[in-house]
Coordinates of C-alpha atoms and ligand atoms in Angstrom, one line a residue:
X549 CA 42.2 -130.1 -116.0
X550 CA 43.9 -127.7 -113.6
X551 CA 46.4 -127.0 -116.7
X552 CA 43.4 -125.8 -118.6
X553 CA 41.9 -123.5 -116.5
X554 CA 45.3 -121.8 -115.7
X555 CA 46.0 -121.8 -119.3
X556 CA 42.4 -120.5 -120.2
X557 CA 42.5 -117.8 -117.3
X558 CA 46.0 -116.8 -119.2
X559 CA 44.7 -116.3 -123.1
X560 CA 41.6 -114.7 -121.4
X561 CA 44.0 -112.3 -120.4
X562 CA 45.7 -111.5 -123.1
X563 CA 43.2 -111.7 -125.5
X564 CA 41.3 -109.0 -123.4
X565 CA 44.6 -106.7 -123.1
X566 CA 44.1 -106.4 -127.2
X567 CA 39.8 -105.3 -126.8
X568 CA 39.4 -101.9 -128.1
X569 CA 36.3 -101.4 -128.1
X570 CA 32.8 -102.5 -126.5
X571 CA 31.7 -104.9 -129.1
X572 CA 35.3 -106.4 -128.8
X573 CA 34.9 -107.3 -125.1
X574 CA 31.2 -107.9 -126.2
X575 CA 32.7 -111.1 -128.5
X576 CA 34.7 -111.8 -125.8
X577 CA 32.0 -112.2 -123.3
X578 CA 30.2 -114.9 -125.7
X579 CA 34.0 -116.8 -126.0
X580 CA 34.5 -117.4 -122.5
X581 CA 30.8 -117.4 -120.8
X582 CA 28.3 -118.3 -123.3
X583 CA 26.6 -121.2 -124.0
X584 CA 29.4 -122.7 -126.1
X585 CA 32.6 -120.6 -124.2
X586 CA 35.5 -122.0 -123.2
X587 CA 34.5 -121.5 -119.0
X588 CA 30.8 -123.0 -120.2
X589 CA 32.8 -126.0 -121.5
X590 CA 34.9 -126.5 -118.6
X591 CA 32.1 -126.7 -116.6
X592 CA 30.6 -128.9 -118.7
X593 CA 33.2 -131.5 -118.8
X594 CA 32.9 -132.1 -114.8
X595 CA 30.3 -134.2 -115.1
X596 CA 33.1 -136.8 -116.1
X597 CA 35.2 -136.3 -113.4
X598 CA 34.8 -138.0 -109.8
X599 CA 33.4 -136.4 -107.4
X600 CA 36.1 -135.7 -105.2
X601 CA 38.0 -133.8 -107.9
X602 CA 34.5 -132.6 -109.1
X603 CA 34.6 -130.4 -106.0
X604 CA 37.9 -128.8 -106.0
X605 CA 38.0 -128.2 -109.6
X606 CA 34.3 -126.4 -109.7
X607 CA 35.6 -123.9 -107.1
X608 CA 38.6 -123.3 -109.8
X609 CA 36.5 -123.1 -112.5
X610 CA 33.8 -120.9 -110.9
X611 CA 36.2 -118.7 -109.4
X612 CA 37.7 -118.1 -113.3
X613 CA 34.4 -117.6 -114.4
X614 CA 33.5 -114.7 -111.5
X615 CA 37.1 -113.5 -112.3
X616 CA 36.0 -113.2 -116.2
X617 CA 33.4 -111.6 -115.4
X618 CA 34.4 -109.0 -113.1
X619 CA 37.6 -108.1 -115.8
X620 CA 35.2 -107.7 -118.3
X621 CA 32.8 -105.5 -116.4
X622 CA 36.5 -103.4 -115.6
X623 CA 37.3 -103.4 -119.3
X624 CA 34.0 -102.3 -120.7
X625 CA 34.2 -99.7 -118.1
X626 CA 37.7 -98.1 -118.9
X627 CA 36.6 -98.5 -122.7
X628 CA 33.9 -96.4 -122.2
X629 CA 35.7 -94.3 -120.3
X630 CA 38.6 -93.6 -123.0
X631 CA 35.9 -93.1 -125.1
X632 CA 34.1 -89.8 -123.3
X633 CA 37.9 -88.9 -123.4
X634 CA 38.1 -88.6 -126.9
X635 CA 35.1 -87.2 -127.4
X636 CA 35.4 -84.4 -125.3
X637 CA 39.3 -83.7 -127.1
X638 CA 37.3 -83.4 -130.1
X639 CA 35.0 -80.9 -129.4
X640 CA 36.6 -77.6 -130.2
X641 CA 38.8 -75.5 -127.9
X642 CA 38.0 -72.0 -126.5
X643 CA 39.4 -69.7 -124.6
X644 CA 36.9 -68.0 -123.2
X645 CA 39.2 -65.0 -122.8
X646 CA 39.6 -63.7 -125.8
X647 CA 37.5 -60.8 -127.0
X648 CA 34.2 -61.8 -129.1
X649 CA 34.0 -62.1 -132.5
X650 CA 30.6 -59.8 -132.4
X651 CA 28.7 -62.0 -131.2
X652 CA 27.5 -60.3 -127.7
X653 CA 24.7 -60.1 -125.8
X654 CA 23.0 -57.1 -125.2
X655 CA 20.1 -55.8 -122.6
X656 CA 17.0 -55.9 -122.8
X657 CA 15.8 -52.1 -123.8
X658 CA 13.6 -52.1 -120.6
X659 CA 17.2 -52.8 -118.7
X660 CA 18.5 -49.9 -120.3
X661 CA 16.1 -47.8 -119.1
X662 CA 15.3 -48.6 -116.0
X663 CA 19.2 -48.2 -116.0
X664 CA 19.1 -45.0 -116.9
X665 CA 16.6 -43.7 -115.1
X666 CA 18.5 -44.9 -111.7
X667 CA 21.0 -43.2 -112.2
X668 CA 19.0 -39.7 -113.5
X669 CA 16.9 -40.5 -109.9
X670 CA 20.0 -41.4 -107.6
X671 CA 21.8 -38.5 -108.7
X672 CA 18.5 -36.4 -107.4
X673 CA 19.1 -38.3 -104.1
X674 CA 16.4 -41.0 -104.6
X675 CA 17.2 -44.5 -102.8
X676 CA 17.0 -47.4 -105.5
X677 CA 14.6 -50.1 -103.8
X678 CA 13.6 -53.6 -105.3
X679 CA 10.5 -55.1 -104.3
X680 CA 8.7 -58.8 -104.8
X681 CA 6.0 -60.1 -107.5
X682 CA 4.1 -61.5 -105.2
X683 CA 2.6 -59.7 -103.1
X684 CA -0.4 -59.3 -100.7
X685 CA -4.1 -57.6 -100.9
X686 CA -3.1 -55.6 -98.5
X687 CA 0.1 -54.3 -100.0
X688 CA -1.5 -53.7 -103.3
X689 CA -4.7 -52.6 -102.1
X690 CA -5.5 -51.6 -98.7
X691 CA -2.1 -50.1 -97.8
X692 CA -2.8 -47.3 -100.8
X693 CA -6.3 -46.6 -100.0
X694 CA -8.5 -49.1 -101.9
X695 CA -10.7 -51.1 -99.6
X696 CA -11.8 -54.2 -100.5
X697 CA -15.4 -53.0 -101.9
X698 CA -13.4 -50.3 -104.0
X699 CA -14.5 -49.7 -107.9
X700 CA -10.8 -49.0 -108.5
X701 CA -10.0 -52.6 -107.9
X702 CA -12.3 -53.9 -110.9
X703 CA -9.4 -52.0 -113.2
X704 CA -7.1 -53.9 -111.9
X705 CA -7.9 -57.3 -112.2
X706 CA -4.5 -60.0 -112.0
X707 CA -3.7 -63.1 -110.7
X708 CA -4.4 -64.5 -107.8
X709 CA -2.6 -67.5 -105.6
X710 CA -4.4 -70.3 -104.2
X711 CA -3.8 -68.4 -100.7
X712 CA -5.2 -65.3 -101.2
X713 CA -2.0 -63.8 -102.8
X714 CA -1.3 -61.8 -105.9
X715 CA 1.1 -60.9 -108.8
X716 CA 1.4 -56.9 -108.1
X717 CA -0.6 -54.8 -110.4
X718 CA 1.1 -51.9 -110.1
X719 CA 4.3 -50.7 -108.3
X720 CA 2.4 -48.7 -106.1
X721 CA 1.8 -52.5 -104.3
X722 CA 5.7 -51.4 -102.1
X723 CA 4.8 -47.9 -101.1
X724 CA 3.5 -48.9 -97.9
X725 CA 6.9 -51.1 -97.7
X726 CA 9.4 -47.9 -98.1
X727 CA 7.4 -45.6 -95.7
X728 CA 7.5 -48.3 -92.8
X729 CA 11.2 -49.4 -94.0
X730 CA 12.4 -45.6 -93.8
X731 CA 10.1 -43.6 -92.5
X732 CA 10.3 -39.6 -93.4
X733 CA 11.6 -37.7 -95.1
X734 CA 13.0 -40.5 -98.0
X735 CA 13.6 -40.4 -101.9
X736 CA 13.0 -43.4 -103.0
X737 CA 11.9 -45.1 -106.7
X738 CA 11.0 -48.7 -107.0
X739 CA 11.1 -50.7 -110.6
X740 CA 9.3 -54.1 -111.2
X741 CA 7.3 -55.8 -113.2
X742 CA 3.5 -55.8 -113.0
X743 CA 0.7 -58.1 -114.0
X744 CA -2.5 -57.5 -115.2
X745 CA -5.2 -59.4 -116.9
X746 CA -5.7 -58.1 -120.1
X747 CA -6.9 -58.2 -123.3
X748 CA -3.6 -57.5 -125.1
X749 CA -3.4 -54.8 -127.9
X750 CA -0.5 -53.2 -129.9
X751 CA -0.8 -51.0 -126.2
X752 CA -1.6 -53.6 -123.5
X753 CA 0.1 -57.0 -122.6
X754 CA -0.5 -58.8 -119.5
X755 CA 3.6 -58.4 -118.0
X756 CA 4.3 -55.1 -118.0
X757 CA 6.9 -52.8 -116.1
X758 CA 6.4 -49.5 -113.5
X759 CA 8.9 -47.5 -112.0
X760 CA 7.0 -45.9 -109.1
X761 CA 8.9 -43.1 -107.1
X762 CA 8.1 -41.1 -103.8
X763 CA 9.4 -37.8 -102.5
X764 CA 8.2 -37.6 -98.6
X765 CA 8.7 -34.3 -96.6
X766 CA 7.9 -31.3 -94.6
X767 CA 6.8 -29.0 -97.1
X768 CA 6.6 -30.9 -100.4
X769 CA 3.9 -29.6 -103.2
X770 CA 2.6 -30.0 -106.4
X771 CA 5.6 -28.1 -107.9
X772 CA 8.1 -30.5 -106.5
X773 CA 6.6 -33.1 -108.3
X774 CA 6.6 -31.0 -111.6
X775 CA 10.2 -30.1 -111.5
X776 CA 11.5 -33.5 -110.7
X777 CA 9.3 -34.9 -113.2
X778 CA 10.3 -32.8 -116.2
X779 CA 14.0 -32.9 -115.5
X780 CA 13.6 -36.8 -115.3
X781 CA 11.9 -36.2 -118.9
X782 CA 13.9 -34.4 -120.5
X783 CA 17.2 -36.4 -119.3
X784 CA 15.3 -39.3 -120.9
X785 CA 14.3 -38.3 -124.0
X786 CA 17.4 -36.1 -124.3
X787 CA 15.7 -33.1 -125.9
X788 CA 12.1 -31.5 -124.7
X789 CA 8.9 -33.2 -124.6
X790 CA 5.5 -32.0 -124.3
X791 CA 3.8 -32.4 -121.4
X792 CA 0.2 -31.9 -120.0
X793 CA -1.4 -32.3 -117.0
X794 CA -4.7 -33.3 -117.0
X795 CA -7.1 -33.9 -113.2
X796 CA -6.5 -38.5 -112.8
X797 CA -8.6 -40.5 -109.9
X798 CA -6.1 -42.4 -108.2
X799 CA -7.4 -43.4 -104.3
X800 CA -3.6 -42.8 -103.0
X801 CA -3.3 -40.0 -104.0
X802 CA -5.3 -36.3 -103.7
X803 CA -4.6 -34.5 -105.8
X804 CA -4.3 -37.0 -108.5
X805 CA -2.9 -36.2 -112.4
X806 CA -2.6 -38.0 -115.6
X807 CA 0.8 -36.7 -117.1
X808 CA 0.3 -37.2 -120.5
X809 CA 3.8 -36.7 -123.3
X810 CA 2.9 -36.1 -126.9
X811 CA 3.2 -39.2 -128.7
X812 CA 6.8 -39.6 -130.1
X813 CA 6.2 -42.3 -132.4
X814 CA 3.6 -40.5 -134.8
X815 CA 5.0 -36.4 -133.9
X816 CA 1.4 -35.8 -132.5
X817 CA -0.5 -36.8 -135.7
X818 CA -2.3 -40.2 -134.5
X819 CA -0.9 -43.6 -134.5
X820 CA -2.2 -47.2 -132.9
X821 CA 0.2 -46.8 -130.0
X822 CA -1.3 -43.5 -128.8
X823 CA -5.1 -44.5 -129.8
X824 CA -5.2 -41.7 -132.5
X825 CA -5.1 -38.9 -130.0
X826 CA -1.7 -37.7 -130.2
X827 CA -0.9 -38.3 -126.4
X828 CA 0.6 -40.8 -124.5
X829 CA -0.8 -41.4 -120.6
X830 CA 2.9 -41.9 -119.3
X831 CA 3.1 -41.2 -115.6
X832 CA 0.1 -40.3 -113.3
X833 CA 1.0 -38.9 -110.7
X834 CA -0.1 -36.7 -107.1
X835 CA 0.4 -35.9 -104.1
X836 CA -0.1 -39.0 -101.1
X837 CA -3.0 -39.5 -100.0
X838 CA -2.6 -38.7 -95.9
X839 CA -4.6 -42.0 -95.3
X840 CA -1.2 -44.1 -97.1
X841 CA 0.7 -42.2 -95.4
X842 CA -0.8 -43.1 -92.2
X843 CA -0.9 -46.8 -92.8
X844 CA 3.1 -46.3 -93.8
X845 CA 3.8 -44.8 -90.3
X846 CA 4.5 -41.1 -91.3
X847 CA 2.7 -38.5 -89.5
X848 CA 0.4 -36.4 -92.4
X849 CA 0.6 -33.5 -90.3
X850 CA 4.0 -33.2 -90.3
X851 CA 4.4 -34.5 -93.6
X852 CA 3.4 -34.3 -97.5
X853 CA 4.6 -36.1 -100.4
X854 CA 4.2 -36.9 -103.9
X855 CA 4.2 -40.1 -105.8
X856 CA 4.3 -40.9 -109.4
X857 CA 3.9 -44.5 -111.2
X858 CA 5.8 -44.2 -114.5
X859 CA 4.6 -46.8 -117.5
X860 CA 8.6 -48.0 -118.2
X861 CA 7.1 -50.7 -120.7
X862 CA 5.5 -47.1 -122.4
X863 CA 8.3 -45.0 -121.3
X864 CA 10.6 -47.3 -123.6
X865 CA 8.2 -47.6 -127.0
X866 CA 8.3 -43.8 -126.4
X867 CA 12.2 -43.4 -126.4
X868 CA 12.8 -46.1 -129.2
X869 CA 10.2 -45.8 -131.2
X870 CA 8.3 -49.9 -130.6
X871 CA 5.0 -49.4 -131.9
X872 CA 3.9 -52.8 -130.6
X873 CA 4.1 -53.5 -127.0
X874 CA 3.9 -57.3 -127.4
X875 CA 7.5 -56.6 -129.1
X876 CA 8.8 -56.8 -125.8
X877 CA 8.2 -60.0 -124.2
X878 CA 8.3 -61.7 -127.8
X879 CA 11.8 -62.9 -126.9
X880 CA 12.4 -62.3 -130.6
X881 CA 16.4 -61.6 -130.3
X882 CA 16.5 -60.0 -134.1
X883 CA 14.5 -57.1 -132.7
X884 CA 16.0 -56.8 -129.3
X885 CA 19.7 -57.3 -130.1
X886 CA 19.2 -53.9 -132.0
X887 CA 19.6 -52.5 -128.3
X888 CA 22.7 -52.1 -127.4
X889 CA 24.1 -49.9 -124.7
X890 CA 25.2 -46.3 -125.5
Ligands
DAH1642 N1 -0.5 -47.4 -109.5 C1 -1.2 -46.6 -110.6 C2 -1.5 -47.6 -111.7 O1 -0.8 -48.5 -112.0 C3 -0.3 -45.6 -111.1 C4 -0.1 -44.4 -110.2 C5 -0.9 -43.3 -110.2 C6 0.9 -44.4 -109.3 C7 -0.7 -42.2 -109.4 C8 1.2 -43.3 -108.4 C9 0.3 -42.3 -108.5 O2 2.2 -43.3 -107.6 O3 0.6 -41.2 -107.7 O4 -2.5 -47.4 -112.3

């Protein structure tokens, strides 16, 4: 009997050394361990052995059998491992080196933009700061002069947190932020996206983006603000705009203005995007209210600023000519692969 197990533990062996595949060692599994296997057998034919021998040959035979088992279990593993080997030759090579065969990416047109109109503000001296989503009622609200019984808020309607914070509605949320962070005098503009809840149009969507910008120092008036904001304009557009100033209620700022452009999709004539009127509200404007900059740490006496809050979802429909805001966030990569940098 000893023979046979030594003999069996040696064609296991070798029959196993010639298993390719899972189902192979599978087959070989149900020869050696199953109900009618070779080890199954063995054991079976103890019970007509005595039971001294009984003993020493089930330790022999059970140790083969754990000793099956385990080279199986080894062999199914390396199988499967020669397998995800092959399969990963097979995929195709790259070297992600070489140059593209046109298939880049490109930026969204809002990037580009915003881009842009860093750089036209940095080389004016403006700091470029970033600023969160979320933000507090404070921040949004208080900080720029809207207490919380204000009218203004009911226009601004968003999203609210389970603890008491919000998704900014409007860039103007970090001005408090930049006056404590750098006190005056500063240049600073801020992009980010804002939220709003809103019945969405071919004008309105719910995500939308701001580029808000402040100019704080002894000194500064209205025609500060006008100069910076028509050379920041025209660099935009790259040719002259019309603009117009009309009076705009904004609680942070006094005086407040609506600086309107004439609509470039229609030429003036009347088109969805600028309601029929001709004009496109693009960046209201003013000069800061003294109570913000109060509550920013900056000495209204001493100091006067202006601040403007430009639409860069609008600014961009303007420049390239998207009649339907919604375009934007549509993730539709036909229309916004068309953008590619300059
Ligand atoms: N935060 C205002 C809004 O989203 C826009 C705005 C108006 C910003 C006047 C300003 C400003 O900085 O001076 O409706």
């Amino acid at each position: 009997m000893k023979e046979k197990i030594d003999s069996l533990r040696e064609s296991f062996e070798q029959e196993l050394s010639r298993t390719m595949s899972s189902d192979a060692v599978e087959q070989l599994r149900v020869a050696y361990l199953g109900k009618k296997g070779s080890v199954t057998g063995l054991l079976k034919s103890l019970k007509d052995v005595g039971a001294q021998e009984k003993k020493e040959l089930g330790q022999h035979i059970n140790q083969l059998k754990k000793q099956v088992e385990e080279r199986l279990a080894q062999r199914v593993e390396s199988i499967r491992a020669a397998e995800e080997q092959r399969e990963i030759a097979a995929v195709e090579r790259y070297d992600v080196t070489l140059p593209s065969k046109g298939l880049t990416g490109s930026y969204h047109p809002i990037t580009l933009v915003q881009r842009q109109l860093e750089e036209i503000f940095s080389s004016m001296g403006f700091i470029v700061e970033d600023f969160k989503e979320i933000v507090t009622d404070y921040e949004c609200f208080e900080a720029v002069n809207i207490p919380k019984d204000h009218p203004a808020r009911d226009m601004q309607d968003t999203y609210y947190l389970e603890n008491g914070q919000l998704l900014k509605t409007h860039t103007s949320a970090a001005q408090n932020f930049i006056l404590q962070k750098y006190g005056a005098p500063v240049r600073a503009i801020f992009p980010g996206r804002c939220f709003r809840n809103e019945a969405t149009d071919a004008s309105h969507e719910t995500t939308f983006f701001q580029m808000e910008g402040i100019m704080v120092d002894k000194n500064i008036s209205i025609s500060n603000l006008i100069y910076f904001m028509k050379t920041m304009l025209s660099q935009v557009f790259e040719r002259e705009v019309k603009v117009r100033l009309r009076p705009g209620f904004f609680p942070f700022v006094e005086p407040g203005f609506e600086l309107d452009i004439n609509c470039l999709i229609c030429g003036g004539e009347g088109c969805s995007t600028c309601h029929h009127s001709g004009w496109v509200e693009l960046c209201p404007c003013g000069m800061i209210h003294p109570n913000v900059l109060k509550m920013g740490g900056v000495d209204p006496e001493e100091y006067t600023g202006f601040a403007f809050g430009l639409g860069l979802t609008r600014l961009v429909m303007m420049k390239y000519g998207v009649k339907d805001i919604r375009d934007l966030n549509s993730g539709n990569l036909k229309a916004l692969s068309q953008f590619q940098q300059a």
